[in-house]
Coordinates of C-alpha atoms in Angstrom, one line a residue:
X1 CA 0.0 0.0 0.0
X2 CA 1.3 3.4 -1.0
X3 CA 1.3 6.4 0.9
X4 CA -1.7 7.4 -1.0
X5 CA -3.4 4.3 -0.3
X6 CA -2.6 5.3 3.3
X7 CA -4.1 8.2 3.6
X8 CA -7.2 7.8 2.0
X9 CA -7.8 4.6 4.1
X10 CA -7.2 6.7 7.2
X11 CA -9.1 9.8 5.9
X12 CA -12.2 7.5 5.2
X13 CA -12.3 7.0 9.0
X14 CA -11.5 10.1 10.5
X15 CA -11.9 11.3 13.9
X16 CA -14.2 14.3 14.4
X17 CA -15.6 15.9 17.2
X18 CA -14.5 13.4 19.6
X19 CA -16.3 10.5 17.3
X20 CA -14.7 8.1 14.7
X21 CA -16.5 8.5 11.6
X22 CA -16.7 6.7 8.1
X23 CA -16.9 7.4 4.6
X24 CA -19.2 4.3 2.9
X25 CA -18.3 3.9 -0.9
X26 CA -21.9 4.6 -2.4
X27 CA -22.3 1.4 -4.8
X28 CA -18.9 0.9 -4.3
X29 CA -17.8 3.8 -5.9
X30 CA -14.1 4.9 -5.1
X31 CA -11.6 6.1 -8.3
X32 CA -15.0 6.0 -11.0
X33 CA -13.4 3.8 -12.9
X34 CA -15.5 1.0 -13.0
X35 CA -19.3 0.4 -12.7
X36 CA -21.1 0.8 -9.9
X37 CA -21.8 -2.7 -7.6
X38 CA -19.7 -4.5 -10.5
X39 CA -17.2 -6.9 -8.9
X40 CA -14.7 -4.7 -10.2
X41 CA -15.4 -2.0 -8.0
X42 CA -15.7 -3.8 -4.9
X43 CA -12.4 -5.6 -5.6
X44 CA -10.6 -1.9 -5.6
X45 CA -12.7 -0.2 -2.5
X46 CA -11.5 -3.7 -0.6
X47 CA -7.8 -3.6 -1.9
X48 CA -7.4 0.0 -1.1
X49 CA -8.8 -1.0 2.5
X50 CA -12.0 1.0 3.1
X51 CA -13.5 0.7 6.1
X52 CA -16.9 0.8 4.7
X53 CA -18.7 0.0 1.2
X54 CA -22.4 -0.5 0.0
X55 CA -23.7 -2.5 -2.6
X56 CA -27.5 -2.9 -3.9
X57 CA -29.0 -6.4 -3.7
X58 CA -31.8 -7.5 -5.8
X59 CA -33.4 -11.0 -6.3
X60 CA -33.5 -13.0 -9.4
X61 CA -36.7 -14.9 -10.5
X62 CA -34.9 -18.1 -9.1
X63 CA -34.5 -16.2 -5.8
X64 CA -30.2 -15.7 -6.7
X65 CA -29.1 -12.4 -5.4
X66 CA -27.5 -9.9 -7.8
X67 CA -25.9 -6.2 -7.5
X68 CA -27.7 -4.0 -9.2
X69 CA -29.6 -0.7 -8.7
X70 CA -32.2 -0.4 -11.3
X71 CA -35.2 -2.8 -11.5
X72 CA -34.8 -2.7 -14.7
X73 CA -31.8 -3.4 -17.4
X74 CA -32.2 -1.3 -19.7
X75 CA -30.5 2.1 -18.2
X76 CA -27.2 1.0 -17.5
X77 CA -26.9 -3.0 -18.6
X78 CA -26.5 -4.5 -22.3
X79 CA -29.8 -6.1 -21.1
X80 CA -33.2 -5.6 -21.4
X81 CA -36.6 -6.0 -18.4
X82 CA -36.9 -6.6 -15.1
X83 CA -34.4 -8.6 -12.7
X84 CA -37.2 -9.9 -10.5
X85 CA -38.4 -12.0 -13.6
X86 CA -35.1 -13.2 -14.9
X87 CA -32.9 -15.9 -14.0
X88 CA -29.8 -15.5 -12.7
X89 CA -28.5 -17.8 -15.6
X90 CA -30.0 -15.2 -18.3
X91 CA -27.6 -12.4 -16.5
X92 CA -24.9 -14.0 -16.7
X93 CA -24.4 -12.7 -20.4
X94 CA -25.1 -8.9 -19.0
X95 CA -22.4 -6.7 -19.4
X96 CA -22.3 -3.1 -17.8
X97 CA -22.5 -0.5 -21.2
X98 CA -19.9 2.0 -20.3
X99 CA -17.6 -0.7 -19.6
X100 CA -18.0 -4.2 -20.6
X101 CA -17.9 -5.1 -16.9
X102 CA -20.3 -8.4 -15.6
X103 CA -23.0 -8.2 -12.9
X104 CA -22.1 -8.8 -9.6
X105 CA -23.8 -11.8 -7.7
X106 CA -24.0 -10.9 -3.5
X107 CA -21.7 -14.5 -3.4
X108 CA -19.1 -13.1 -5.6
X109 CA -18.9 -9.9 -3.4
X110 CA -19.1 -11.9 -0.6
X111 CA -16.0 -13.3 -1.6
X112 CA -14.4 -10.4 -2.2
X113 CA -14.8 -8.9 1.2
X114 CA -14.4 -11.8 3.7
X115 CA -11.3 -11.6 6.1
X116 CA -10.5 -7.9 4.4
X117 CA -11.6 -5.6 7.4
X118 CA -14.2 -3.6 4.8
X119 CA -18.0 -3.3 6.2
X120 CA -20.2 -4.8 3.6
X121 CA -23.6 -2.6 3.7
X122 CA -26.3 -4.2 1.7
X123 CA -28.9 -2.1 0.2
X124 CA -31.9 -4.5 -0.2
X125 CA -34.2 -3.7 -3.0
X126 CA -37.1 -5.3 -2.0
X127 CA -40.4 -3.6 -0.8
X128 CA -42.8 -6.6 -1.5
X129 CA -42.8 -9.6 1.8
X130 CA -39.5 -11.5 2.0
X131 CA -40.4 -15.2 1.4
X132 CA -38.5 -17.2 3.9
X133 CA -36.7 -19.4 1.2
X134 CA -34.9 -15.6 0.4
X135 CA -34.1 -14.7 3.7
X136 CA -32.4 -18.0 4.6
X137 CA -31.0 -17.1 1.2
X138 CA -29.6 -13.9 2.0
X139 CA -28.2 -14.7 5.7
X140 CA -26.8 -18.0 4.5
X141 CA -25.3 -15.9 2.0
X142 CA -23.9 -12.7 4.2
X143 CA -22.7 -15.7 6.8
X144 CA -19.2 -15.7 5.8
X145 CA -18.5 -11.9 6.8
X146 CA -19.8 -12.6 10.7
X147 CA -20.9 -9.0 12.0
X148 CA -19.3 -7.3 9.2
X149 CA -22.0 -6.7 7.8
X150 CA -25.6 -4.4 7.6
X151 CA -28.5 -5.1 5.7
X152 CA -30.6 -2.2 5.5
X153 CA -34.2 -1.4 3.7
X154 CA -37.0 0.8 3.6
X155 CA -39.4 -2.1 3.8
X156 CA -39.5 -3.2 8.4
X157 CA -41.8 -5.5 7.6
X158 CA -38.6 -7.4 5.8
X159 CA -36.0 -6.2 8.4
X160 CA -38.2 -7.6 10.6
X161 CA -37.6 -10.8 9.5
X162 CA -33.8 -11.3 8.8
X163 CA -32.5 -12.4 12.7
X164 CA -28.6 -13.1 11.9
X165 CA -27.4 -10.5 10.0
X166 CA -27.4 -7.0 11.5
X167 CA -30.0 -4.6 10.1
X168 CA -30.6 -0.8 9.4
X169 CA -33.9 1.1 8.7
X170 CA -33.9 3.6 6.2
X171 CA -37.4 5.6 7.3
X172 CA -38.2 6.9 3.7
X173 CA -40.9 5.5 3.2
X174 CA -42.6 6.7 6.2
X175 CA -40.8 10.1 6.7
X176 CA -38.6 12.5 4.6
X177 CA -37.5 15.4 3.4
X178 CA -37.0 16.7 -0.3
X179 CA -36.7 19.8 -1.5
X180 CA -38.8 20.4 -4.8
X181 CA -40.3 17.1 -4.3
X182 CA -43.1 16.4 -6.3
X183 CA -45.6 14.0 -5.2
X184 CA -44.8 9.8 -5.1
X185 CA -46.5 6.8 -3.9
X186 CA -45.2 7.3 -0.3
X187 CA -46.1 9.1 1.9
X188 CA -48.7 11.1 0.0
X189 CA -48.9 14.0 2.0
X190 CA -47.1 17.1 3.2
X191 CA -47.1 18.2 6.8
X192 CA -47.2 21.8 8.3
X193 CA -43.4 21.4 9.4
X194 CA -42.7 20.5 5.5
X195 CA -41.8 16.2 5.8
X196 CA -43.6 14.5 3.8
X197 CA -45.1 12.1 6.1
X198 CA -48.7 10.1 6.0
X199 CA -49.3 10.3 9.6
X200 CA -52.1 12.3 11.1
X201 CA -49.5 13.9 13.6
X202 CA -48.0 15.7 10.7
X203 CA -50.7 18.2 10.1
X204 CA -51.4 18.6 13.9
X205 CA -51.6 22.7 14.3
X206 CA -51.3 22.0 18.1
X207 CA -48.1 20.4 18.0
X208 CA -44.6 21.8 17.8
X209 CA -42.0 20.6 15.0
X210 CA -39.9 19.0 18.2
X211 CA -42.6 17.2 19.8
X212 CA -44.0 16.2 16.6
X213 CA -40.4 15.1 15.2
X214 CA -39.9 12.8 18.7
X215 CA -42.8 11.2 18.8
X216 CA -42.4 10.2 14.9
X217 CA -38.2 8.9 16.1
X218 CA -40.2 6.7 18.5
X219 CA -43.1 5.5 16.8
X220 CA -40.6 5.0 13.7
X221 CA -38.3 2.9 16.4
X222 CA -41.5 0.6 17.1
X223 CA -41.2 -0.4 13.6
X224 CA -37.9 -1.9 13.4
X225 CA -36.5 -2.1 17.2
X226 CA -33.7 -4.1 16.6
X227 CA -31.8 -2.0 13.9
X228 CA -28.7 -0.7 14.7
X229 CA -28.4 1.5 12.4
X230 CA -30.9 4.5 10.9
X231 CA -29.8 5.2 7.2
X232 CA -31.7 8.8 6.6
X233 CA -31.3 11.0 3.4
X234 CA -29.3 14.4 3.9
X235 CA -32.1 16.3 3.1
X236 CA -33.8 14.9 6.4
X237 CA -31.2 15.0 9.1
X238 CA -30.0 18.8 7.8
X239 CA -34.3 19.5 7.7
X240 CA -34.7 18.0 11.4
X241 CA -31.5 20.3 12.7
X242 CA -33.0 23.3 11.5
X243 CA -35.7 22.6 13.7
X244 CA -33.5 22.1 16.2
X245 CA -33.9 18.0 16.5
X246 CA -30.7 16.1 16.0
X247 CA -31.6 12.8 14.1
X248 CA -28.2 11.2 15.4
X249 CA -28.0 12.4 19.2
X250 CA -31.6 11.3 19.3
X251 CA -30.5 7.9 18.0
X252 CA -27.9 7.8 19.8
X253 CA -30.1 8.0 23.4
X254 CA -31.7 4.4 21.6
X255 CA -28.7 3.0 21.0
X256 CA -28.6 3.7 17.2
X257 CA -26.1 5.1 15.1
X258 CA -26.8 7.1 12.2
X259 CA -25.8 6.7 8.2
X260 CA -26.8 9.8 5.7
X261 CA -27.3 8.9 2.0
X262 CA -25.9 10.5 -0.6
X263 CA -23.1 12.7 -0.8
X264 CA -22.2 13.8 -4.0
X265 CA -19.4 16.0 -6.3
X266 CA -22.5 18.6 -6.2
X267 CA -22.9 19.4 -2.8
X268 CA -20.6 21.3 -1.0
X269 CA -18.8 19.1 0.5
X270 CA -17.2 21.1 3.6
X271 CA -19.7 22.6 4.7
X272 CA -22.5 19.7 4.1
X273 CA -20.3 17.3 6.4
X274 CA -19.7 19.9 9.1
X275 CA -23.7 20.0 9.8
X276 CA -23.9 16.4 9.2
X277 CA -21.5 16.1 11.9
X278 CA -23.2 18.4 14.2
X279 CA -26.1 16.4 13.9
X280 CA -24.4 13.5 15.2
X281 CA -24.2 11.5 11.8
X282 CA -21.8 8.7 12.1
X283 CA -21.1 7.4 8.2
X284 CA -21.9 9.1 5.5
X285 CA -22.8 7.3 2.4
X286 CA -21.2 9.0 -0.6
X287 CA -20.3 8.6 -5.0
X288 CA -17.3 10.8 -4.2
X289 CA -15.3 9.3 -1.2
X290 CA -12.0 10.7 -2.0
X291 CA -13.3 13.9 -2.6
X292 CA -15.4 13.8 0.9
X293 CA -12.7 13.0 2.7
X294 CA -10.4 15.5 2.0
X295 CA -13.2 18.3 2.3
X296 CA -13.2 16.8 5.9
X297 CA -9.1 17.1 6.3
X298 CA -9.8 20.5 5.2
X299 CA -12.2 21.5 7.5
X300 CA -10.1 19.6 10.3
X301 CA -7.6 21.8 9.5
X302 CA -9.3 25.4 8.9
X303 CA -10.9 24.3 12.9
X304 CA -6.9 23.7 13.4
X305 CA -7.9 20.3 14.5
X306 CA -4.6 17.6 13.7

């Protein structure tokens, strides 16, 4: 390992404000050069020794497990329709377009990051009830890296069910933030405090934007108790601090750490991780690692913090 190896593997995990953070390799994104979730990619987050990468996990037809963002093919993949009604054998012959690269299967990746040190998070792309022949599946499959591991989803009623792997509850479904957003399946409506967020407390005149945001942390806790982890868009922790609730110190009193999803070359790096740190965000899930971390040297520095 060079010396720029070693610095970005020690930059990835930096301390900050008394807490040890991490940088997670959005789709296991580090130089760019290769597809995201392709084999390829993991193989270079693990060799360069990231503490932390994330790949998405979708099932086959024939209940395999492959990497791959997109329900459907035709976006990024030489192929064409949707993974949930192909065989795993009909992917096999699926190349990434932009560079010839195969699809990842979770085993191969697996592979790839057993014994390495690198946290394997695993999006799960699956909002329809788990069967139990695919969780026994998936945690037969994720066995290998011990608790190396997080499985997270916006879908508790499948958290709910996976017992030997670690799991994380991403709340989107049930509460966010976005800017300009227009309107989507879930949740339908807007509250008075501006999340968009089906429950009747929402649009309660009589209660304030803390009390209304702590009794949705608990009820939202309910769902999912035994996650470890809370993986929240930016949008939403940097929404809930202006209001003066910190999603990750509030997490924190339930004994849950706190992932943000997704940093990228857009945003303004410094300044974006500074409030994300002051609202007690532990990882931060980004395209642009390298680039994250040294925005967060920077900072260090400019607060003449070594």
């Amino acid at each position: 390992m060079g010396a720029d190896d070693e610095w970005l593997r020690e930059a990835l995990a930096p301390a900050v404000l008394g807490r040890r953070r991490v940088f997670c390799c959005h789709s296991a994104t580090l130089s760019g050069k290769h597809a995201p979730n392709s084999l390829a990619a993991v193989r270079e987050c693990v060799e360069a020794g990231v503490p932390r990468l994330e790949v998405d996990v979708r099932f086959t037809a024939d209940d395999r497990m492959v990497c791959y963002h997109d329900g459907t093919l035709e976006r990024h993949s030489t192929g064409a329709g949707s993974i949930a009604e192909l065989p795993a054998l009909s992917l096999r012959a699926i190349t990434y377009r932009k560079t010839g690269e195969p699809l990842a299967f979770l085993d191969e990746v697996v592979e790839a990051v057993a014994g390495s040190g690198t946290m394997l998070q695993v999006d799960l792309k699956l909002n329809r009830p788990i069967s139990p022949a695919r969780v026994h599946a998936l945690e037969t499959a994720l066995r290998p890296l011990g608790a190396n591991v997080i499985v997270g989803s916006q879908s508790p009623w499948n958290l709910r069910k996976l017992s030997a792997v670690p799991v994380a509850f991403d709340p989107t479904l049930f509460l966010n933030y976005t800017a300009g957003r227009r309107q989507a399946p879930y949740p339908r409506q807007r509250g008075l405090h501006g999340f968009w967020d089906d429950s009747p407390l929402a649009r309660n005149p009589y209660t304030s934007a803390r009390d209304y945001l702590e009794a949705r942390i608990d009820e939202l806790h309910g769902m999912v108790p035994a996650a470890r982890e809370w993986m929240v868009d930016i949008g939403t922790v940097l929404r809930m601090a202006e209001l003066g609730v910190l999603l990750g110190e509030e997490l924190a009193q339930r004994g849950i750490e706190l992932a943000a999803w997704t940093l990228k070359a857009r945003d303004p790096l410094e300044a974006t991780l500074a409030r994300l740190w002051a609202a007690g965000v532990t990882t931060v899930i980004t395209d642009v690692p390298g680039a994250a971390a040294a925005a967060c040297a920077a900072g260090r520095a400019r607060a003449g913090v070594s």
